[in-house]
Amino acid sequence: MSTANDVAKRIDKLREEINHHNHLYYVMDAPEIPDIEYDRLLRELQALENAHPELITPDSPTQRVGAGPLTSFAEVKHQVPMLSLSNAMDEQEVHDFDRRICEKLASDEVVYAAEPKLDGLAISLRYENGILVRGATRGDGSTGEDVTQNVRTIETIPLRLHGKGYPKVLEVRGEVIMTKSGFNKLNETQREQGGKTFANPRNAAAGSLRQLDPAVTATRPLEFYSYGIGQVEGKKLPDKHSEILKQLREWGMRLNPEVQVVRGVRGCLRFYENILKKRDRLDYDIDGVVYKVDDLEQQNIMGFVSRAPRWAIAHKFPAQEEMTVLLDIDVQVGRTGAITPVARLEPVFVGGVTVTNATLHNQDEIDRKDVRIGDTVVVRRAGDVIPEVVGMVKSKRPKGTRKFKMPVACPVCGSEVVKLETEAVARCTGGLFCPAQRKEAIKHFASRKAMDIEGLGDKLVEQLVDEGLIHDIADLFGLEKDQIAALDRMADKSAQNVIDALEKSKQTTLDRFIFSLGIRQVGETTARTLAQHFGTLDALMKAKEQTLIDVPDVGPVVAESIAHFFAEKHNQDVIKKLLNAGVVWPEIKLVPKEEQPLNGKTFVITGTLSTMGRDEAKAKLLALGAKVSGSVSKNTDYVIVGENPGSKATKAESLGVEILDEAAFLKLVQE
Ligand code: 9MJ
């Protein structure tokens, strides 16, 4: 950029783009570009304006962080502005932040409150004489939208403060979020009903809270966490931020359990690493952590720059969404014949790794998102989940993009590809005739949670099938060492290891065996339930569809799939071959219902357990004869409470239902 004219042009262009994206984000709840790209645009504009202050205009997007309120809600003027946070993108910027503070306060080490940075919608809740009188969004920080009717539908927001001694006027500030699990369920339902789906939990939370009809908001799985205060009248609150949060909790506000008081920049960075490690296990999205000077007097000394405090900073995590170019779309054939379109991408660094492939799910998703080959797309990689293409950037669409069409024949075996009305995915009809399906079935059989055959990795399975050495899972046990040793990248020793692992895997359990068969719809949990319910493979194989439906948690679709599987001659033959090869498991003693230890007891599980998923906990309880329900009532015997419990824990308390923490629950099922 050379001339002043170029700079002015670039500034105009940036402002136009940022305004466009602001509108999509704040008004439509439908952003087109990832946050990180938006931040880049805003930072570039800021840098240019800093270098050329004469070009700053009052309507530049840098002069107003956030966006104006929607016209359809009443305006709310915040008596105490709702702050935004400056960002630190790396450790160096955190060190700089801490150094500025230490210098100003003439201190060696400052005490900070460290909090996860929830990725939702900032809200201010106004309580007068302990009664919730208003809920407002942040808007531009000084004027927000009145969403009182909507926040009243959120169960984790008390309509009346608990306890005593609260100020006459108390504004509680915090974040409304949608849990990841709630978000997935919501999108599923929306898709089924042909409604609007959301790009991520934050947009879903924003879209749900800014519904004109509170009845719609009430159906959405929203939660609230408090992290600060606004206007306070009639009482002096503690002089530490962390103490104020504790006080808020006593008045019935929910606090994030991860919040900590830490010492100095080292304490901050340790907190960051800790939360980053936990990130994927949390049932809500966070995009970083926040450090706040804990002492309010020190906060006062630090003061503000425009609307952001100098005493706080958001330390951002690596972005989980990035933009890149969609080079091509291939298809992959899965274990059950499902044909998945896979995006081949211009390599892009996202979620901490370089991604070159991402799933596009199915044709309907591609059509719905209007993704075409040649488009610039948004790729998301969160935790261990397979990277996915979440959308395309329309403003970057070049000429000559190509639409993707699902092939009519399987690219691997040539069989017809069909798509049932009731399913989203297209499938290859080749069954086990299709080498791709065969390979996937064998990989699944050998996998850790199935037969756990060590050393029999994906590459080896592919070679064995390609060389015609095995045709089905049972053929594995007929393999000889020399056959394996002759394969690429194998030798005598590694071949012997595979043979030993195969031998060892023959001693298994019934639930592993059922799972390893790869029956459609039968995951680990269902396999365990089936094993416990029927006790023997024979009983399961003979079970009629109607009998299967009676098994807890087995619905008609699962029952049909199981009955279908065992009715097929080919599957019966493979099972016979496996048993003849010596696959065995310990007998399961079935205890009559009346004698089961938890017979007649009803449990409810809420929150996240650290040692197992909810499905597993549920399966354990069912196996002991208990009933597991989704909601707490006076008929509930026990509520198991994990981390971040929802309103069910509070309800249990008010009904006097016995509460078990995770340790107590583990003790109970082990006994
Ligand atoms: C979030 N989003 O979790 C603040 N925030 O403090 C936390 N946001 C904040 N604090 C002052 N934990 C302004 C915003």
XYZ file of C-alpha atoms and ligand atoms in Angstrom:
685
model
C 0.000 0.000 0.000
C 1.777 3.142 -1.147
C -0.283 6.274 -1.631
C -2.637 7.962 0.810
C -5.341 7.307 -1.742
C -4.704 3.545 -1.585
C -4.997 3.615 2.187
C -8.273 5.513 2.069
C -9.640 3.036 -0.475
C -8.599 0.053 1.619
C -10.185 1.622 4.699
C -13.460 2.141 2.812
C -13.411 -1.417 1.586
C -12.720 -2.797 5.080
C -15.498 -0.718 6.619
C -17.948 -1.910 4.014
C -16.994 -5.543 4.562
C -17.073 -5.264 8.352
C -20.488 -3.578 8.290
C -21.776 -6.350 6.049
C -20.501 -9.023 8.451
C -21.784 -7.122 11.476
C -25.244 -7.199 9.992
C -25.038 -10.936 9.260
C -23.729 -11.646 12.760
C -25.768 -9.378 14.990
C -29.020 -8.972 13.138
C -29.377 -12.148 11.094
C -27.624 -14.461 13.608
C -26.092 -16.037 10.506
C -22.413 -15.172 10.137
C -20.706 -16.049 6.893
C -17.041 -15.894 7.918
C -15.307 -17.343 11.008
C -14.720 -15.026 13.966
C -10.983 -15.131 13.407
C -11.372 -13.713 9.898
C -13.669 -10.988 11.230
C -11.069 -10.144 13.885
C -8.426 -9.895 11.168
C -10.502 -7.411 9.189
C -11.186 -5.328 12.290
C -7.545 -5.393 13.368
C -6.382 -4.363 9.920
C -8.799 -1.446 9.953
C -7.720 -0.477 13.457
C -4.064 -0.538 12.457
C -4.684 1.621 9.369
C -6.732 4.107 11.383
C -4.053 4.244 14.071
C -1.494 5.083 11.412
C -3.817 7.584 9.707
C -6.007 9.081 12.454
C -7.158 11.812 10.060
C -9.133 9.118 8.211
C -11.189 8.049 11.262
C -14.871 8.862 10.846
C -17.508 8.685 13.593
C -19.368 5.944 11.728
C -16.340 3.670 11.349
C -17.029 0.208 12.816
C -13.973 0.684 15.052
C -15.795 3.502 16.801
C -18.508 1.168 17.978
C -17.645 -2.252 19.282
C -20.660 -4.510 18.835
C -23.753 -3.560 16.902
C -26.925 -1.608 17.448
C -30.057 -3.224 18.793
C -32.750 -4.774 16.631
C -35.717 -2.550 15.937
C -38.195 -5.122 17.173
C -37.157 -5.050 20.843
C -37.450 -2.063 23.169
C -34.188 -0.270 23.866
C -32.513 -0.419 27.249
C -29.951 2.178 28.301
C -27.333 0.576 30.529
C -26.745 2.817 33.546
C -23.326 1.234 33.897
C -21.932 0.417 30.429
C -21.476 -3.245 29.546
C -17.786 -3.629 28.872
C -16.069 -5.510 26.145
C -12.677 -7.158 26.550
C -9.399 -6.584 24.773
C -7.847 -9.721 23.374
C -4.484 -11.371 23.852
C -3.767 -13.689 20.951
C -0.620 -15.241 22.437
C 1.472 -15.533 25.597
C 3.519 -12.474 24.745
C 0.412 -10.310 24.773
C -0.503 -11.704 28.206
C 2.967 -10.840 29.492
C 2.552 -7.319 28.073
C -0.824 -6.993 29.804
C 0.600 -8.124 33.136
C 3.626 -5.865 32.807
C 1.451 -2.781 32.192
C -0.518 -3.611 35.324
C 2.503 -4.334 37.519
C 4.102 -1.067 36.408
C 1.033 1.047 37.051
C 0.362 -0.573 40.428
C 4.048 -0.655 41.339
C 3.650 -4.299 42.278
C 5.700 -7.459 41.637
C 2.818 -9.838 41.475
C -0.871 -9.122 40.963
C -3.706 -11.411 42.024
C -6.118 -12.227 39.200
C -9.507 -13.881 38.950
C -9.238 -16.340 36.047
C -12.413 -17.431 34.275
C -13.253 -19.468 31.180
C -14.457 -17.178 28.407
C -17.893 -18.457 27.553
C -18.915 -18.081 23.943
C -22.505 -16.970 24.200
C -24.450 -13.758 24.494
C -23.675 -11.183 27.218
C -26.720 -10.281 29.282
C -27.508 -7.904 32.113
C -30.151 -8.967 34.621
C -31.689 -6.283 36.788
C -33.067 -7.253 40.187
C -35.066 -4.723 42.228
C -35.793 -5.730 45.796
C -34.693 -9.214 44.796
C -37.164 -9.539 41.912
C -35.994 -9.933 38.301
C -37.428 -6.881 36.564
C -35.419 -6.754 33.352
C -33.063 -8.666 31.129
C -31.113 -6.813 28.463
C -28.553 -7.728 25.823
C -25.258 -5.895 25.612
C -26.001 -4.280 22.256
C -23.334 -1.649 21.679
C -22.437 -1.558 25.370
C -24.527 1.485 26.248
C -27.837 0.526 24.644
C -29.113 -3.034 24.482
C -32.378 -4.818 23.775
C -35.027 -5.609 26.328
C -35.326 -9.393 26.344
C -36.990 -9.711 29.756
C -39.740 -12.068 28.598
C -37.155 -14.342 27.043
C -34.653 -14.496 29.896
C -37.515 -15.330 32.236
C -37.855 -18.679 30.423
C -34.268 -19.709 31.283
C -34.371 -22.045 34.249
C -30.904 -21.168 35.528
C -31.886 -17.507 35.899
C -33.655 -17.034 39.244
C -36.812 -14.908 39.023
C -36.206 -13.937 42.629
C -32.875 -13.777 44.455
C -32.265 -16.334 47.182
C -31.459 -15.561 50.776
C -31.278 -12.115 52.313
C -29.213 -8.971 52.353
C -29.131 -8.288 48.633
C -28.965 -4.665 47.443
C -32.145 -2.802 46.519
C -30.901 -2.652 42.939
C -28.563 -5.319 41.626
C -27.554 -5.836 38.019
C -25.976 -9.221 37.444
C -23.950 -9.641 34.292
C -23.042 -12.837 32.594
C -23.382 -15.008 29.548
C -26.348 -16.883 28.147
C -25.081 -20.008 26.434
C -26.442 -23.097 24.776
C -24.791 -26.380 25.748
C -23.134 -28.358 22.957
C -25.432 -31.315 23.560
C -28.490 -29.053 23.564
C -27.274 -27.424 20.361
C -26.851 -30.753 18.571
C -30.320 -31.859 19.612
C -31.833 -28.534 18.574
C -30.246 -28.675 15.124
C -31.398 -32.257 14.687
C -34.972 -31.304 15.513
C -34.830 -28.205 13.337
C -33.549 -30.281 10.437
C -36.289 -32.877 10.883
C -38.916 -30.148 10.921
C -37.365 -28.262 8.032
C -36.562 -25.289 10.265
C -33.492 -23.080 10.382
C -30.327 -24.747 11.684
C -27.566 -22.822 13.429
C -23.864 -22.661 12.612
C -22.708 -23.027 16.232
C -24.014 -22.920 19.822
C -23.384 -19.203 20.153
C -25.526 -18.276 17.160
C -28.151 -20.682 18.403
C -28.101 -18.984 21.822
C -28.304 -15.538 20.243
C -31.050 -16.580 17.847
C -33.012 -18.184 20.665
C -32.737 -15.229 22.989
C -33.772 -12.722 20.373
C -36.973 -14.515 19.520
C -39.964 -12.213 19.475
C -42.050 -15.083 20.834
C -40.880 -16.138 24.314
C -42.684 -19.466 23.871
C -40.023 -20.357 21.288
C -37.201 -19.284 23.620
C -38.685 -21.480 26.339
C -38.158 -24.598 24.198
C -34.465 -23.830 23.668
C -31.799 -25.358 25.954
C -30.321 -22.101 27.284
C -28.284 -21.588 30.456
C -26.804 -18.626 32.264
C -23.483 -18.100 34.070
C -22.757 -14.876 35.932
C -19.332 -13.212 35.907
C -19.860 -9.644 37.041
C -22.123 -6.828 38.134
C -23.478 -3.562 36.750
C -25.476 -1.039 38.696
C -25.696 -1.685 42.454
C -27.671 0.486 44.889
C -28.351 0.292 48.588
C -25.525 -1.964 49.728
C -21.807 -2.178 49.558
C -20.505 -5.367 47.962
C -17.136 -6.991 48.786
C -13.991 -5.278 47.490
C -12.686 -8.302 45.531
C -14.126 -9.505 42.250
C -13.897 -13.150 43.362
C -15.732 -12.342 46.601
C -18.513 -10.628 44.681
C -18.939 -13.750 42.559
C -19.228 -15.881 45.697
C -21.803 -13.472 47.053
C -23.776 -13.697 43.777
C -23.808 -17.452 44.131
C -25.309 -17.159 47.573
C -28.069 -15.059 46.066
C -28.837 -17.859 43.635
C -26.810 -16.965 40.540
C -24.915 -19.717 38.758
C -21.130 -19.435 38.666
C -18.813 -21.328 36.412
C -17.137 -24.026 38.540
C -13.798 -23.480 36.781
C -13.365 -19.909 38.058
C -10.160 -19.527 40.119
C -8.077 -16.929 41.879
C -4.486 -17.105 40.587
C -1.216 -15.320 41.355
C 0.698 -13.424 38.708
C 1.172 -14.084 35.036
C 2.382 -17.620 35.748
C -0.836 -18.461 37.532
C -2.742 -17.063 34.548
C -0.842 -19.141 32.008
C -1.178 -22.305 34.098
C -4.934 -21.712 34.240
C -4.986 -21.255 30.453
C -3.215 -24.583 29.817
C -5.477 -26.354 32.237
C -8.698 -25.092 30.689
C -7.395 -25.643 27.148
C -6.862 -29.310 28.047
C -10.374 -29.540 29.447
C -11.980 -27.633 26.600
C -13.377 -30.585 24.638
C -14.831 -32.247 27.690
C -16.852 -29.200 28.681
C -20.422 -29.227 27.440
C -20.253 -25.578 26.387
C -18.096 -23.667 23.924
C -15.356 -21.422 25.254
C -13.095 -19.382 23.047
C -10.453 -18.559 25.642
C -10.039 -17.499 29.243
C -10.370 -14.111 30.944
C -7.991 -12.639 33.515
C -9.323 -9.874 35.761
C -7.422 -7.950 38.429
C -9.170 -9.264 41.535
C -8.870 -6.206 43.774
C -11.483 -3.557 42.905
C -9.347 -0.704 44.121
C -6.555 -1.845 41.827
C -9.138 -2.091 39.027
C -10.040 1.567 39.675
C -6.435 2.620 39.410
C -6.136 0.843 36.068
C -9.293 2.392 34.582
C -10.491 2.006 30.975
C -9.600 2.564 27.347
C -12.768 3.370 25.374
C -15.128 0.591 26.473
C -12.629 -2.050 27.499
C -11.173 -2.188 30.993
C -7.381 -2.016 31.349
C -7.687 -4.448 34.268
C -8.973 -7.408 32.240
C -8.036 -9.295 29.096
C -9.371 -12.240 27.122
C -6.630 -14.745 26.299
C -7.956 -16.444 23.184
C -7.607 -20.131 22.291
C -6.492 -21.171 18.787
C -9.429 -20.703 16.433
C -11.581 -23.748 15.703
C -12.919 -22.279 12.507
C -10.940 -21.110 9.500
C -11.492 -20.307 5.844
C -9.938 -22.161 2.943
C -10.642 -23.185 -0.649
C -12.609 -26.303 -1.525
C -10.504 -27.954 -4.223
C -12.660 -31.008 -4.891
C -15.185 -33.401 -3.395
C -14.550 -37.164 -3.213
C -16.758 -39.820 -1.704
C -15.886 -42.383 0.957
C -17.707 -45.656 1.550
C -18.250 -46.526 5.204
C -18.817 -49.775 7.086
C -22.555 -49.720 6.570
C -22.244 -48.573 2.971
C -22.916 -44.959 3.856
C -21.401 -42.774 1.170
C -19.917 -39.632 2.655
C -18.801 -36.718 0.525
C -15.353 -35.601 1.657
C -13.978 -32.135 0.955
C -10.420 -31.938 -0.377
C -9.107 -28.646 0.887
C -6.298 -26.227 0.370
C -4.329 -27.077 3.574
C -5.385 -24.851 6.453
C -4.240 -24.578 10.088
C -7.296 -24.916 12.327
C -7.917 -26.211 15.847
C -4.159 -26.720 16.259
C -3.481 -28.951 13.212
C -3.242 -28.703 9.433
C -6.430 -29.960 7.855
C -6.671 -31.126 4.233
C -9.884 -33.188 4.350
C -13.217 -32.474 5.989
C -16.587 -34.151 5.927
C -19.510 -32.637 4.070
C -21.926 -35.135 5.703
C -24.352 -35.794 2.814
C -25.934 -34.387 -0.328
C -28.740 -32.625 1.561
C -26.217 -30.779 3.713
C -24.214 -29.750 0.656
C -27.358 -28.450 -1.022
C -28.592 -26.724 2.101
C -25.272 -24.948 2.580
C -24.973 -24.372 -1.182
C -21.344 -25.491 -1.139
C -19.709 -25.790 -4.562
C -16.283 -26.943 -5.718
C -14.080 -23.839 -5.985
C -15.873 -22.033 -3.142
C -14.136 -20.523 -0.155
C -15.512 -22.520 2.756
C -15.482 -22.360 6.547
C -13.871 -25.422 8.115
C -14.409 -26.332 11.737
C -12.248 -28.673 13.794
C -13.238 -28.934 17.434
C -11.357 -31.405 19.610
C -11.298 -34.974 18.392
C -14.315 -34.531 16.176
C -13.769 -35.071 12.447
C -13.248 -31.694 10.742
C -16.321 -30.500 8.893
C -17.270 -27.885 6.346
C -19.808 -25.682 8.081
C -20.561 -23.303 5.241
C -19.348 -21.274 2.305
C -18.524 -17.604 1.985
C -20.831 -16.236 -0.655
C -19.009 -12.948 -1.069
C -15.885 -14.881 -2.086
C -17.518 -17.159 -4.673
C -15.463 -17.078 -7.891
C -16.839 -17.648 -11.394
C -17.039 -21.225 -12.621
C -17.757 -23.122 -9.366
C -19.128 -26.646 -9.807
C -22.015 -28.315 -8.001
C -21.466 -31.754 -6.490
C -23.700 -34.661 -7.471
C -23.705 -37.944 -5.571
C -22.573 -40.807 -7.851
C -25.280 -43.314 -8.852
C -22.846 -46.230 -8.631
C -20.483 -47.069 -5.766
C -17.015 -45.812 -6.729
C -15.463 -48.916 -5.149
C -17.637 -51.862 -6.225
C -19.958 -50.367 -8.845
C -23.146 -51.413 -7.054
C -26.137 -49.138 -7.177
C -26.242 -46.256 -4.690
C -29.631 -45.670 -3.103
C -30.998 -43.138 -0.678
C -34.023 -44.042 1.414
C -36.633 -41.338 2.006
C -36.178 -41.756 5.748
C -32.405 -41.389 5.733
C -30.096 -38.485 5.077
C -27.270 -40.623 3.726
C -26.943 -42.459 0.438
C -25.684 -46.030 0.640
C -23.866 -48.482 -1.556
C -26.088 -51.555 -1.916
C -23.120 -53.877 -2.401
C -23.118 -55.021 1.238
C -20.177 -57.276 2.025
C -19.610 -57.751 -1.702
C -18.197 -54.205 -1.654
C -14.501 -54.294 -0.674
C -14.809 -50.860 0.955
C -17.572 -52.036 3.271
C -15.725 -55.252 3.970
C -12.586 -53.387 4.943
C -14.500 -51.077 7.241
C -16.352 -53.989 8.860
C -13.055 -55.747 9.564
C -11.412 -52.564 10.885
C -14.352 -52.123 13.224
C -14.134 -55.739 14.377
C -10.447 -55.324 15.224
C -10.813 -51.907 16.874
C -10.016 -51.185 20.503
C -13.556 -51.094 21.826
C -14.531 -54.189 19.831
C -12.224 -57.266 19.742
C -9.169 -55.120 20.465
C -6.747 -56.917 18.129
C -3.492 -55.081 18.694
C -1.297 -54.504 15.654
C -4.114 -55.122 13.175
C -4.324 -51.551 11.964
C -6.237 -50.009 9.069
C -3.376 -50.346 6.569
C -2.888 -54.031 7.301
C -6.602 -54.769 6.968
C -6.646 -53.006 3.611
C -3.714 -55.089 2.375
C -5.259 -58.341 3.607
C -8.496 -57.612 1.738
C -6.751 -56.312 -1.387
C -4.553 -59.432 -1.524
C -7.656 -61.614 -1.194
C -6.327 -63.224 2.008
C -9.524 -62.497 3.939
C -13.120 -61.953 2.876
C -14.868 -61.579 6.205
C -14.089 -61.075 9.882
C -13.950 -64.795 10.599
C -11.201 -65.324 8.001
C -8.879 -63.356 10.308
C -8.564 -66.359 12.593
C -7.466 -68.603 9.692
C -4.495 -66.375 8.800
C -1.027 -67.824 8.972
C 2.110 -66.065 10.019
C 3.875 -66.424 6.667
C 0.945 -64.899 4.785
C 1.135 -61.796 6.973
C 4.938 -61.632 6.948
C 4.923 -61.560 3.137
C 2.946 -58.304 3.071
C 4.385 -54.838 2.542
C 6.048 -53.333 5.622
C 5.602 -56.570 7.595
C 8.269 -58.966 8.866
C 8.486 -62.179 10.812
C 8.291 -60.547 14.214
C 5.446 -58.149 13.445
C 3.510 -60.987 11.798
C 3.933 -63.142 14.892
C 2.670 -60.250 17.027
C -0.500 -60.067 14.968
C -1.012 -63.838 15.256
C -0.545 -63.600 19.037
C -2.946 -60.677 19.266
C -5.558 -62.591 17.264
C -5.205 -65.542 19.616
C -5.487 -63.313 22.662
C -8.587 -61.553 21.340
C -10.528 -64.804 21.267
C -11.050 -64.452 25.022
C -13.614 -61.686 24.989
C -16.898 -60.642 26.548
C -20.388 -60.996 25.122
C -20.945 -57.242 24.934
C -17.678 -56.700 23.036
C -18.576 -59.537 20.696
C -22.015 -58.113 19.947
C -20.514 -54.665 19.382
C -17.774 -56.034 17.113
C -20.307 -57.579 14.706
C -21.016 -54.071 13.494
C -24.802 -54.345 13.508
C -26.197 -51.068 12.277
C -27.571 -48.919 15.143
C -25.846 -51.067 17.779
C -23.142 -49.060 19.529
C -21.171 -49.950 22.626
C -23.945 -49.025 25.033
C -26.681 -50.925 23.220
C -24.376 -53.937 22.906
C -23.865 -53.882 26.671
C -27.589 -53.578 27.321
C -28.328 -56.490 24.978
C -25.691 -58.705 26.609
C -27.055 -57.969 30.077
C -30.638 -58.468 28.990
C -30.298 -61.732 27.048
C -27.310 -63.244 28.816
C -26.426 -65.503 25.853
C -25.750 -64.965 22.170
C -28.220 -67.699 21.346
C -31.067 -65.929 23.147
C -30.235 -62.669 21.374
C -30.072 -64.341 17.953
C -33.470 -65.951 18.477
C -35.165 -62.815 19.812
C -38.085 -61.557 17.735
C -38.423 -57.885 16.876
C -41.198 -57.490 19.455
C -39.040 -58.977 22.221
C -36.187 -56.682 21.274
C -38.395 -53.586 21.532
C -39.079 -54.540 25.157
C -35.384 -54.124 26.011
C -34.818 -50.773 27.747
C -33.563 -48.175 25.280
C -34.099 -50.307 22.183
C -36.566 -48.619 19.853
C -38.301 -50.033 16.771
C -35.538 -48.953 14.362
C -32.791 -50.607 16.427
C -34.917 -53.718 17.001
C -35.569 -54.067 13.282
C -31.886 -53.697 12.483
C -30.862 -56.370 15.024
C -33.526 -58.853 13.923
C -32.571 -58.250 10.293
C -28.910 -58.848 10.964
C -29.379 -62.190 12.673
C -31.945 -63.375 10.124
C -29.356 -63.180 7.382
C -27.774 -66.517 6.490
C -24.411 -64.927 5.721
C -24.195 -63.409 9.204
C -25.192 -66.668 10.875
C -22.417 -68.445 8.973
C -19.778 -65.887 9.981
C -20.829 -66.147 13.647
C -20.591 -69.944 13.449
C -17.116 -69.658 11.956
C -16.017 -67.299 14.738
C -17.240 -69.631 17.469
C -15.585 -72.603 15.756
C -12.328 -70.631 15.647
C -12.491 -70.497 19.446
C -13.972 -67.095 20.281
C -15.421 -67.391 23.801
C -16.628 -65.237 26.667
C -17.518 -65.796 30.301
C -21.078 -66.809 30.986
C -23.384 -64.051 32.188
C -25.571 -64.911 35.140
C -28.973 -63.343 34.679
C -30.486 -62.217 37.941
C -34.294 -62.202 38.037
C -35.693 -58.665 37.998
C -36.925 -58.833 41.594
C -33.483 -59.783 42.859
C -31.577 -57.053 41.025
C -29.970 -54.696 43.545
C -31.521 -51.479 42.193
C -34.878 -52.964 41.186
C -37.673 -50.418 41.536
C -35.351 -47.436 42.073
C -35.581 -44.451 39.743
C -32.485 -42.377 38.955
C -31.929 -39.080 37.164
C -28.476 -38.030 35.911
C -27.529 -34.367 35.523
C -24.252 -32.628 34.688
C -21.057 -34.113 33.281
C -19.404 -37.127 34.920
C -15.631 -37.211 34.751
C -15.141 -40.986 34.571
C -17.762 -41.974 31.993
C -20.330 -40.676 29.564
C -23.955 -40.412 30.529
C -24.916 -43.338 28.304
C -22.449 -45.559 30.087
C -23.686 -44.470 33.509
C -27.220 -45.132 32.382
C -26.287 -48.597 31.078
C -24.659 -49.450 34.407
C -27.800 -48.452 36.288
C -30.110 -50.310 33.913
C -27.952 -53.431 34.259
C -28.552 -53.328 38.013
C -32.305 -53.146 37.522
C -32.770 -49.397 38.034
C -34.972 -47.116 35.975
C -33.388 -43.983 34.533
C -35.604 -40.985 33.915
C -34.997 -37.639 32.236
C -36.786 -35.440 34.755
C -36.931 -35.119 38.507
C -40.238 -35.697 40.294
C -41.342 -36.847 43.712
C -41.043 -40.410 42.388
C -37.302 -40.010 41.810
C -35.172 -41.933 44.320
C -31.727 -40.560 43.496
C -30.257 -37.742 41.414
C -26.662 -38.247 40.286
C -24.993 -34.866 40.014
C -21.897 -34.344 37.859
C -20.045 -31.160 36.971
C -22.088 -28.192 35.758
C -25.416 -29.668 36.813
C -28.553 -28.112 35.369
C -31.732 -27.128 37.155
C -32.455 -30.780 37.918
C -30.081 -30.650 40.887
C -31.891 -27.634 42.329
C -35.238 -29.298 41.785
C -34.041 -32.467 43.519
C -32.959 -30.379 46.479
C -36.296 -28.654 46.719
C -38.131 -32.004 46.554
C -35.807 -33.552 49.117
C -34.626 -36.236 46.673
C -31.361 -37.897 47.663
C -28.372 -36.503 45.735
C -25.339 -38.625 44.849
C -22.091 -37.119 43.666
C -19.945 -39.054 41.200
C -17.923 -40.809 43.900
C -21.056 -41.980 45.702
C -22.552 -43.190 42.432
C -19.402 -45.192 41.568
C -19.394 -46.739 45.015
C -23.047 -47.708 44.632
C -22.619 -49.449 41.259
C -19.416 -51.173 42.328
C -21.060 -52.601 45.419
C -17.155 -14.490 29.378
N -17.610 -14.232 28.153
O -17.133 -15.637 29.818
C -16.382 -11.401 30.851
N -16.730 -13.393 30.178
O -15.927 -9.303 31.925
C -16.174 -13.449 31.419
N -16.841 -12.105 29.842
C -16.357 -9.961 30.881
N -15.959 -12.210 31.829
C -16.021 -7.986 31.633
N -15.894 -14.588 32.104
C -16.533 -7.852 30.384
C -16.749 -9.113 29.897
